[in-house]
XYZ file of C-alpha atoms in Angstrom:
629
model
C 0.000 0.000 0.000
C 2.953 2.278 0.677
C 4.033 1.767 -2.934
C 0.504 2.553 -4.092
C 0.430 5.793 -2.089
C 3.718 6.951 -3.539
C 2.603 6.151 -7.058
C -0.540 8.136 -6.438
C 1.564 11.296 -6.145
C 1.480 11.614 -9.951
C 1.279 9.690 -13.184
C 4.899 10.329 -14.370
C 6.378 8.227 -11.552
C 4.264 5.123 -12.120
C 4.613 5.488 -15.884
C 8.402 5.411 -15.529
C 8.176 2.378 -13.242
C 5.971 0.549 -15.747
C 8.356 1.404 -18.592
C 11.322 0.055 -16.593
C 9.481 -3.168 -15.767
C 8.490 -3.586 -19.421
C 12.138 -3.106 -20.451
C 13.261 -5.760 -17.977
C 10.607 -8.209 -19.188
C 11.565 -7.508 -22.784
C 15.238 -8.090 -21.951
C 14.368 -11.420 -20.355
C 12.538 -12.431 -23.500
C 15.164 -11.274 -26.002
C 18.479 -11.659 -24.201
C 18.410 -14.299 -21.481
C 18.324 -17.298 -23.780
C 20.804 -19.278 -25.848
C 20.993 -18.080 -29.465
C 23.368 -20.596 -31.033
C 22.021 -23.879 -32.471
C 24.315 -25.856 -30.199
C 23.795 -27.323 -26.748
C 25.328 -25.680 -23.720
C 27.918 -28.434 -23.334
C 28.664 -28.782 -27.045
C 27.401 -32.381 -27.088
C 24.741 -31.571 -29.711
C 26.411 -30.386 -32.905
C 23.218 -29.370 -34.680
C 19.424 -29.600 -34.426
C 17.094 -29.903 -37.414
C 13.314 -29.472 -37.311
C 10.609 -31.019 -39.453
C 6.808 -30.747 -39.050
C 4.777 -33.851 -39.867
C 1.131 -32.762 -40.449
C -1.173 -35.336 -38.954
C 1.756 -37.235 -37.416
C 1.588 -40.233 -39.806
C 5.244 -40.598 -40.835
C 7.554 -43.269 -39.427
C 11.098 -42.623 -38.317
C 12.419 -44.486 -41.364
C 10.423 -42.241 -43.690
C 11.541 -39.101 -41.852
C 15.194 -40.108 -41.835
C 15.053 -40.983 -45.518
C 13.081 -38.147 -47.086
C 12.285 -35.331 -44.664
C 13.779 -31.886 -45.189
C 14.981 -30.519 -41.870
C 15.596 -26.829 -41.115
C 18.233 -25.747 -38.589
C 16.802 -24.492 -35.277
C 18.052 -23.476 -31.831
C 17.892 -25.866 -28.852
C 14.863 -23.923 -27.587
C 11.902 -24.108 -29.963
C 8.252 -23.071 -29.612
C 5.422 -24.653 -31.562
C 1.970 -24.997 -30.132
C -1.615 -26.179 -30.176
C -1.620 -28.321 -33.310
C -1.983 -31.994 -34.176
C 1.355 -32.047 -36.023
C 4.151 -34.330 -34.979
C 7.365 -32.367 -34.430
C 10.547 -34.170 -35.480
C 13.974 -33.091 -34.251
C 17.111 -34.509 -35.811
C 19.975 -34.313 -33.333
C 23.552 -34.658 -34.520
C 25.498 -35.649 -31.437
C 29.198 -35.091 -30.843
C 31.395 -38.043 -29.841
C 30.474 -39.119 -26.324
C 33.063 -38.450 -23.602
C 34.493 -41.724 -22.341
C 32.687 -43.279 -19.342
C 30.386 -40.271 -18.824
C 26.651 -41.127 -18.564
C 24.563 -38.640 -20.561
C 20.973 -37.421 -20.154
C 18.976 -36.028 -23.096
C 16.534 -33.532 -21.545
C 13.391 -32.368 -23.340
C 11.082 -29.677 -21.953
C 8.543 -28.600 -20.962
C 7.415 -31.318 -18.521
C 3.817 -31.474 -19.827
C 4.575 -32.583 -23.405
C 2.194 -35.481 -24.117
C 4.218 -37.947 -26.180
C 7.962 -38.002 -26.840
C 9.810 -40.794 -28.613
C 13.577 -41.099 -28.940
C 14.811 -43.119 -31.945
C 18.389 -44.401 -31.889
C 19.858 -46.494 -34.757
C 20.451 -50.114 -33.791
C 23.223 -52.410 -35.115
C 20.780 -54.193 -37.448
C 19.905 -51.130 -39.498
C 16.640 -50.443 -37.683
C 15.637 -48.044 -34.953
C 15.368 -48.493 -31.196
C 12.471 -46.478 -29.708
C 12.200 -45.195 -26.107
C 9.065 -43.353 -24.997
C 8.360 -40.677 -22.414
C 5.905 -37.823 -21.905
C 3.006 -36.629 -19.776
C 0.736 -39.428 -21.040
C 3.038 -41.974 -19.392
C 2.856 -42.545 -15.652
C 5.948 -41.391 -13.817
C 6.929 -44.955 -12.904
C 7.040 -45.910 -16.603
C 9.298 -43.074 -17.755
C 12.898 -43.852 -18.718
C 14.343 -41.052 -16.547
C 12.789 -40.573 -13.102
C 12.636 -36.796 -12.826
C 10.054 -33.971 -12.824
C 11.544 -33.057 -16.196
C 11.258 -35.247 -19.262
C 14.374 -36.919 -20.552
C 16.164 -40.041 -21.646
C 19.196 -41.865 -20.322
C 21.390 -42.254 -23.391
C 22.598 -45.818 -23.939
C 26.258 -46.706 -24.271
C 27.343 -46.150 -27.857
C 31.095 -45.903 -27.660
C 32.702 -42.575 -28.384
C 31.580 -42.212 -32.004
C 29.294 -39.397 -33.200
C 25.716 -40.379 -34.059
C 22.398 -38.996 -35.272
C 19.195 -39.584 -33.305
C 15.592 -38.450 -33.816
C 13.045 -37.043 -31.385
C 9.330 -37.156 -32.153
C 7.107 -34.844 -30.098
C 3.326 -34.760 -30.338
C 1.208 -32.924 -27.793
C -2.202 -31.340 -27.482
C -1.010 -28.171 -25.775
C 2.127 -26.114 -26.116
C 4.994 -27.751 -27.987
C 7.711 -25.696 -26.310
C 10.891 -27.756 -26.461
C 14.121 -27.158 -24.563
C 16.543 -29.810 -25.824
C 19.969 -30.419 -24.331
C 22.397 -33.292 -23.858
C 24.305 -33.045 -20.593
C 26.372 -35.265 -18.296
C 24.299 -37.021 -15.676
C 25.827 -34.998 -12.839
C 24.961 -31.711 -14.516
C 21.396 -32.911 -15.142
C 20.874 -33.593 -11.447
C 22.597 -30.318 -10.540
C 20.061 -28.500 -12.723
C 17.249 -30.343 -10.999
C 18.613 -29.233 -7.644
C 18.908 -25.601 -8.711
C 15.418 -25.685 -10.179
C 14.111 -27.264 -6.993
C 15.545 -24.462 -4.852
C 13.972 -21.783 -7.065
C 10.659 -23.650 -7.187
C 10.682 -24.039 -3.400
C 11.013 -20.270 -3.022
C 8.285 -19.709 -5.605
C 5.811 -22.116 -4.017
C 6.662 -20.705 -0.606
C 5.475 -17.312 -1.861
C 2.371 -18.835 -3.414
C 1.391 -20.708 -0.242
C 2.077 -17.587 1.817
C -0.245 -15.518 -0.392
C -2.929 -18.209 -0.154
C -2.701 -18.423 3.641
C -2.746 -14.635 3.996
C -5.820 -14.270 1.801
C -7.771 -16.941 3.702
C -6.769 -15.500 7.060
C -7.711 -12.000 6.001
C -11.084 -13.209 4.725
C -11.969 -14.554 8.168
C -10.809 -11.259 9.628
C -12.498 -8.853 7.206
C -15.270 -10.915 5.558
C -14.378 -9.498 2.106
C -15.506 -12.080 -0.493
C -12.997 -10.876 -3.081
C -10.372 -12.613 -0.956
C -12.227 -15.917 -1.383
C -12.153 -15.412 -5.152
C -8.432 -14.780 -4.906
C -7.904 -17.906 -2.768
C -9.778 -20.108 -5.273
C -7.918 -18.592 -8.235
C -4.543 -18.786 -6.537
C -4.979 -22.371 -5.341
C -5.896 -23.538 -8.862
C -3.022 -21.555 -10.339
C -0.523 -23.038 -7.837
C -1.709 -26.572 -8.615
C -1.493 -25.808 -12.330
C 2.131 -24.615 -12.125
C 3.010 -27.668 -10.017
C 1.540 -29.906 -12.723
C 3.138 -27.836 -15.501
C 6.542 -28.205 -13.795
C 6.203 -31.984 -13.456
C 5.798 -32.222 -9.680
C 2.253 -33.615 -9.785
C 3.452 -36.579 -11.857
C 6.081 -37.269 -9.161
C 3.410 -37.076 -6.454
C 1.104 -39.432 -8.437
C 3.606 -41.918 -9.914
C 0.942 -44.477 -10.891
C -1.114 -42.071 -13.039
C -0.693 -40.204 -16.310
C -1.294 -36.531 -15.518
C -1.888 -34.989 -18.959
C -5.656 -34.662 -18.451
C -5.272 -33.108 -15.007
C -2.737 -30.606 -16.376
C -5.111 -29.549 -19.154
C -8.066 -29.071 -16.782
C -5.952 -27.132 -14.265
C -4.526 -24.916 -17.019
C -7.955 -23.911 -18.340
C -9.517 -23.752 -14.864
C -6.742 -21.469 -13.672
C -7.420 -19.067 -16.533
C -11.159 -19.050 -15.783
C -10.785 -18.386 -12.066
C -8.068 -15.810 -12.668
C -10.364 -13.802 -14.949
C -13.287 -14.079 -12.517
C -11.154 -12.963 -9.583
C -9.866 -9.871 -11.366
C -13.364 -8.983 -12.540
C -14.628 -9.229 -8.954
C -11.749 -7.081 -7.741
C -12.084 -4.432 -10.442
C -15.850 -4.239 -9.888
C -15.063 -2.510 -6.543
C -13.369 0.339 -8.433
C -16.475 1.130 -10.570
C -15.010 0.516 -14.067
C -16.867 1.138 -17.352
C -19.966 -1.068 -17.335
C -19.667 -2.041 -20.992
C -16.108 -3.276 -20.592
C -17.079 -5.186 -17.469
C -19.759 -7.012 -19.484
C -17.137 -7.865 -22.142
C -14.954 -9.322 -19.419
C -17.819 -11.470 -18.163
C -18.426 -12.710 -21.731
C -14.742 -13.671 -22.002
C -15.061 -15.678 -18.785
C -18.053 -17.539 -20.232
C -16.090 -18.388 -23.400
C -13.256 -19.674 -21.220
C -15.728 -21.958 -19.452
C -16.839 -23.171 -22.877
C -13.211 -23.912 -23.764
C -13.011 -26.186 -20.737
C -16.053 -28.138 -21.900
C -14.600 -28.367 -25.425
C -11.338 -29.671 -23.990
C -12.984 -32.355 -21.863
C -15.727 -33.545 -24.227
C -14.737 -32.653 -27.791
C -11.259 -31.586 -28.890
C -8.464 -31.280 -26.337
C -6.104 -29.375 -28.644
C -8.726 -26.839 -29.761
C -9.940 -26.317 -26.183
C -6.422 -25.660 -24.898
C -5.611 -23.329 -27.788
C -8.795 -21.317 -27.313
C -8.188 -21.056 -23.564
C -4.596 -19.878 -24.076
C -5.709 -17.239 -26.583
C -8.391 -15.932 -24.217
C -6.045 -15.950 -21.209
C -3.437 -13.970 -23.126
C -5.966 -11.430 -24.369
C -7.610 -11.158 -20.937
C -4.368 -9.898 -19.400
C -4.294 -6.939 -21.809
C -8.045 -6.456 -21.418
C -7.846 -6.341 -17.601
C -5.084 -3.733 -17.808
C -7.336 -1.602 -20.048
C -10.303 -2.184 -17.724
C -8.275 -0.864 -14.776
C -7.840 2.463 -16.584
C -11.614 2.932 -16.682
C -11.896 2.650 -12.877
C -13.390 5.707 -11.163
C -13.344 4.933 -7.411
C -10.584 3.929 -5.006
C -11.180 0.727 -3.058
C -8.474 -1.698 -1.965
C -5.826 0.437 -3.727
C -5.535 3.982 -4.948
C -6.498 4.429 -8.596
C -2.914 5.201 -9.584
C -1.622 2.167 -7.720
C -4.280 -0.025 -9.346
C -3.332 1.189 -12.824
C 0.366 0.666 -12.141
C -0.183 -2.949 -11.027
C -2.409 -3.808 -13.987
C -0.109 -2.099 -16.480
C 2.738 -4.325 -15.334
C 0.326 -7.263 -15.378
C -0.594 -6.620 -19.012
C 2.986 -5.933 -20.143
C 4.153 -9.200 -18.603
C 2.743 -11.139 -21.572
C 5.697 -9.785 -23.600
C 7.787 -12.560 -22.109
C 6.022 -15.244 -24.126
C 3.979 -13.220 -26.642
C 7.019 -11.737 -28.451
C 8.764 -15.094 -29.053
C 5.451 -16.553 -30.239
C 5.186 -13.683 -32.752
C 8.699 -14.364 -34.039
C 10.342 -11.349 -32.353
C 13.454 -12.617 -30.617
C 14.262 -16.191 -29.687
C 12.377 -18.179 -27.088
C 14.319 -18.794 -23.902
C 13.803 -20.606 -20.627
C 12.252 -17.488 -19.111
C 9.687 -17.178 -21.886
C 8.832 -20.899 -21.753
C 8.245 -20.847 -17.988
C 6.761 -17.327 -17.885
C 3.513 -18.724 -16.486
C 5.052 -18.056 -13.064
C 5.022 -14.297 -13.704
C 1.253 -14.281 -13.205
C 1.611 -15.819 -9.761
C 4.264 -13.334 -8.669
C 2.136 -10.392 -9.816
C -0.908 -11.834 -8.048
C 1.270 -12.158 -4.961
C 2.156 -8.460 -5.176
C -1.515 -7.591 -5.674
C -2.755 -9.498 -2.651
C 0.041 -8.075 -0.504
C -1.071 -4.600 -1.533
C -4.627 -5.370 -0.447
C -3.427 -6.961 2.763
C -1.277 -4.000 3.674
C -4.112 -1.549 2.969
C -6.632 -3.395 5.131
C -4.208 -4.373 7.867
C -2.701 -0.911 8.267
C -6.147 0.654 8.375
C -7.440 -1.544 11.212
C -4.408 -2.662 13.198
C -2.390 0.474 13.978
C -3.898 0.947 17.411
C -3.585 -2.768 18.253
C 0.062 -2.839 17.186
C 0.850 0.204 19.306
C -0.811 -1.400 22.326
C 0.982 -4.674 21.716
C 4.329 -2.902 21.435
C 3.683 -1.181 24.756
C 2.830 -4.496 26.420
C 5.971 -6.127 25.007
C 8.099 -3.242 26.255
C 6.568 -3.467 29.730
C 7.082 -7.243 29.817
C 10.697 -6.867 28.723
C 11.321 -4.258 31.393
C 9.682 -6.438 34.043
C 11.774 -9.424 32.942
C 14.963 -7.376 33.084
C 14.095 -6.114 36.570
C 13.327 -9.652 37.721
C 16.671 -10.917 36.384
C 18.496 -8.058 38.071
C 16.740 -8.705 41.374
C 17.522 -12.429 41.159
C 21.209 -11.745 40.439
C 21.375 -9.340 43.355
C 19.746 -11.860 45.689
C 22.130 -14.606 44.580
C 25.127 -12.332 45.029
C 23.950 -11.217 48.459
C 23.315 -14.810 49.561
C 26.691 -15.969 48.270
C 28.640 -13.155 49.902
C 26.786 -13.556 53.205
C 27.368 -17.309 53.193
C 31.066 -17.111 52.317
C 31.917 -14.242 54.636
C 29.981 -15.816 57.526
C 31.708 -19.178 57.018
C 35.160 -17.610 56.823
C 34.608 -15.460 59.902
C 33.227 -18.390 61.891
C 36.347 -20.417 61.163
C 38.592 -17.530 62.130
C 36.589 -16.943 65.345
C 36.767 -20.584 66.394
C 40.452 -20.845 65.576
C 41.494 -17.720 67.452
C 39.390 -18.522 70.527
C 41.985 -21.054 71.599
C 45.430 -20.106 72.834
C 48.101 -20.789 71.919
C 47.372 -20.932 68.170
C 48.222 -24.390 66.863
C 49.663 -25.083 63.428
C 46.411 -26.806 62.472
C 44.317 -23.807 63.441
C 46.720 -21.465 61.705
C 46.252 -23.521 58.542
C 42.465 -23.376 58.908
C 42.582 -19.613 59.362
C 44.802 -19.247 56.308
C 42.433 -21.347 54.205
C 39.375 -19.400 55.360
C 41.011 -16.087 54.586
C 42.154 -17.420 51.203
C 38.622 -18.598 50.459
C 37.209 -15.194 51.378
C 39.862 -13.498 49.268
C 39.086 -15.802 46.333
C 35.368 -14.989 46.513
C 36.095 -11.276 46.490
C 38.522 -11.732 43.589
C 35.823 -13.591 41.640
C 33.446 -10.691 42.212
C 36.075 -8.284 40.878
C 36.569 -10.455 37.794
C 32.802 -10.630 37.177
C 32.736 -6.854 37.363
C 35.378 -6.730 34.645
C 33.264 -9.065 32.518
C 30.112 -7.006 32.882
C 31.962 -3.793 32.095
C 33.705 -5.436 29.093
C 37.168 -4.526 30.368
C 39.097 -7.630 29.285
C 41.789 -6.308 26.929
C 44.211 -9.056 25.851
C 47.884 -8.238 25.380
C 49.235 -10.860 22.933
C 52.715 -12.284 23.553
C 54.554 -15.548 22.953
C 53.767 -17.865 25.859
C 54.208 -21.508 26.810
C 50.926 -23.241 27.677
C 52.781 -25.960 29.604
C 54.491 -23.431 31.876
C 51.227 -21.535 32.369
C 49.389 -24.755 33.313
C 52.062 -25.599 35.917
C 51.976 -22.034 37.295
C 48.196 -22.228 37.604
C 48.413 -25.578 39.418
C 51.042 -24.217 41.847
C 48.506 -21.683 43.147
C 46.405 -24.407 44.802
C 46.732 -26.830 47.699
C 45.884 -30.230 46.213
C 44.895 -31.484 49.704
C 46.481 -34.858 49.163
C 44.848 -35.506 45.814
C 47.180 -37.062 43.226
C 47.607 -34.829 40.174
C 48.816 -36.400 36.926
C 50.366 -34.140 34.306
C 50.008 -35.338 30.725
C 51.776 -32.375 29.133
C 54.285 -32.028 26.276
C 57.671 -30.418 26.951
C 56.574 -27.117 25.439
C 53.537 -25.639 23.628
C 54.064 -22.107 22.333
C 51.231 -19.856 21.138
C 50.594 -16.154 20.638
C 48.149 -15.106 23.356
C 47.767 -13.180 26.626
C 49.657 -15.211 29.274
C 47.839 -13.651 32.251
C 44.383 -14.390 30.858
C 45.416 -17.926 29.802
C 46.763 -18.591 33.329
C 43.511 -17.238 34.799
C 41.380 -19.534 32.633
C 43.562 -22.570 33.475
C 43.378 -21.701 37.191
C 39.573 -21.679 37.221
C 39.388 -25.103 35.549
C 41.944 -26.579 37.953
C 40.253 -24.978 40.989
C 36.896 -26.424 39.914
C 38.347 -29.943 39.592
C 40.242 -29.849 42.899
C 37.258 -28.437 44.765
C 34.561 -30.802 43.524
C 36.432 -34.104 42.962
C 35.966 -36.742 45.684
C 38.648 -36.920 48.369
C 41.879 -38.611 47.212
C 40.550 -38.869 43.648
C 43.095 -38.256 40.903
C 42.958 -35.041 38.881
C 44.561 -35.115 35.421
C 45.829 -32.182 33.356
C 46.193 -32.919 29.625
C 47.470 -30.814 26.762
C 47.053 -32.402 23.343
C 48.879 -31.630 20.100
C 47.657 -28.592 18.136
C 44.773 -29.015 15.668
C 44.911 -26.693 12.605
C 41.269 -25.611 12.870
C 41.131 -24.928 16.636
C 44.636 -24.926 18.165
C 45.688 -26.593 21.437
C 43.232 -28.462 23.681
C 43.862 -28.164 27.433
C 41.671 -30.485 29.503
C 41.215 -31.105 33.238
C 39.736 -34.487 34.188
C 38.346 -35.629 37.551
C 35.743 -38.106 38.833
C 32.500 -36.448 39.857
C 30.958 -36.719 43.306
C 28.732 -39.680 44.159
C 25.278 -39.452 42.649
C 24.131 -37.833 39.449
C 26.596 -36.157 37.102
C 26.788 -32.356 37.094
C 24.371 -30.560 34.762
C 26.660 -29.480 31.896
C 23.956 -27.147 30.560
C 24.178 -25.000 33.726
C 27.747 -25.224 35.040
C 28.854 -22.134 33.076
C 25.964 -20.019 34.406
C 26.740 -17.229 36.832
C 26.306 -18.240 40.525
C 25.308 -21.799 39.633
C 26.240 -24.374 42.295
C 25.106 -27.980 42.593
C 22.935 -28.690 45.646
C 25.468 -31.304 46.824
C 28.333 -28.791 47.170
C 26.569 -25.936 48.962
C 28.502 -26.902 52.111
C 31.802 -26.254 50.357
C 33.314 -22.824 49.957
C 32.820 -21.368 46.493
C 31.259 -18.525 44.560
C 29.664 -20.302 41.599
C 31.588 -17.919 39.344
C 34.735 -19.824 38.359
C 33.560 -21.517 35.155
C 31.483 -18.451 34.244
C 34.648 -16.341 34.377
C 36.664 -18.992 32.484
C 34.125 -19.032 29.645
C 34.278 -15.262 29.202
C 38.089 -15.158 29.373
C 38.461 -17.934 26.821
C 35.928 -16.232 24.531
C 37.966 -13.028 24.751
C 41.033 -15.026 23.653
C 39.158 -16.413 20.653
C 38.897 -19.934 22.072
C 36.163 -22.272 23.280
C 35.400 -23.947 26.621
C 33.061 -26.847 27.344
C 32.422 -29.782 29.656
C 31.795 -33.461 28.968
C 30.739 -36.225 31.395
C 31.410 -39.844 30.484
C 31.746 -42.974 32.612
C 31.859 -40.970 35.832
C 34.682 -38.687 34.626
C 34.142 -34.946 34.224
C 36.308 -33.359 31.505
C 36.434 -29.592 31.332
C 38.400 -28.437 28.291
C 39.607 -25.336 26.538
C 40.744 -24.872 22.938
C 43.121 -21.990 22.263
C 44.905 -20.852 19.139
C 47.073 -17.887 18.215
C 45.518 -14.543 19.077
C 45.688 -12.106 16.192
């Protein structure tokens, strides 16, 4: 709707936009297609074309007497009962490379490939939309043939195509890998396209239940039929129904899509009060399209399809002209409506110009049926934006206010929780340390044992306060590494020397030296927190192991600290790096719940990674560190 409002500022702007879109569509039609009569991979030396009126000639007769004219690999013929013969002169086959001969579009009725056999005859392989998917020689949404082994010599083969609808043929011979690569690329594009189509359908249905506007139901019916038609046209329906031939379904969907598309646009344009006489002409066109469906089903399939295609093509230009007779704004401004329908009418240039002999047909012009869906998508989005913006501004503002209040309340709750945890931790640690000091000093003289207890309590209190200082540095983002050459082995030993192992055996599995470019103080700090965590929470007299593995090119050195975990369940590795987290079983031990939280932030600052694994009762906390740039 925003686009429509801007276009409404004056006719020169939307006229320029329409001219630019027309130029792009014309460029797609004239330029984005192969012009040389040779396949993309050079495996088809030349292609000759011959029309067989009535389709009575055999391959032997065609090969013997037909006069072929040179054509490009992309050829358009349509809506006739002729058989179309293509003579393909193939280059010598690359050794041991399976080849696929692809023939488009996927809804061609009957295709036969004739290859000379050693006995002077012809070997025939059949494909096409009149064959069930399971019976086709190449299992793919596209039509094609797996070329048999024929040595490396050049050969001439013949294709016979006969179909009731369009005879648009895109012929190429490619290696098998390239054929499947094309299928993959096409599948990605088609997935995006059908995603847009399903989105438009869901939006229109949802908006109908919200607004009750019946024009949205007309759009939903038209768009659903159109989406099914393009899926059948692209070969996906035959894949979904592998036991059935889908040519009849494709024909009915093609004509039905044109009928519903015309009816939808007439219902939409009626809201803008167009010229009554032209509206009646549009309704008459819709009735003739319905007649073409009956002709297709009960009388002549080729004539019915041809008549429907002619009416659908003309209706696009007619609807654009009808939009210019509108007198009242409705779902769009008048200028926006005319801009959309001008582009809609000009879009037929993609396939109308090649059909008229202007330019050469390309893949874009053959598959241009998807343009209609994209333009319908733009149209329904314009209507959606107009209606939604008109009715939902107040609701959106209220919702935004509620979200902001909830976010603020959540932030305040998190802050209050962190403050409570910090207060509880500090009170617990300070009270414990002071109690130990009070008990130890109450007795005179001071024994060596009590002196040791006092020293440990003071050290514990000092460590808690140091952790709080380090957390403050984290929250104020004040870690600033100073890179220097350092030895990880020496830093690991220095970190270990800071702690009293309390009789626990410590095994060092370290190389003689491990040099990296990093901040030695921050590396030592990270190592110290891992070692402290293992010494503090390993069972009494359990062995703690320090390992430093060889460097890995992608991640650097891996420093790991291993220890058995306490009796009972293993620690929760999803929470151990959270601030203030402590397992219920260790609340009686001195600690801040900040060590691994600090280690994670320090290691992240150094460009490394920290994690914890638990396996077979062993807790492994590890760090990977590489050179710091």
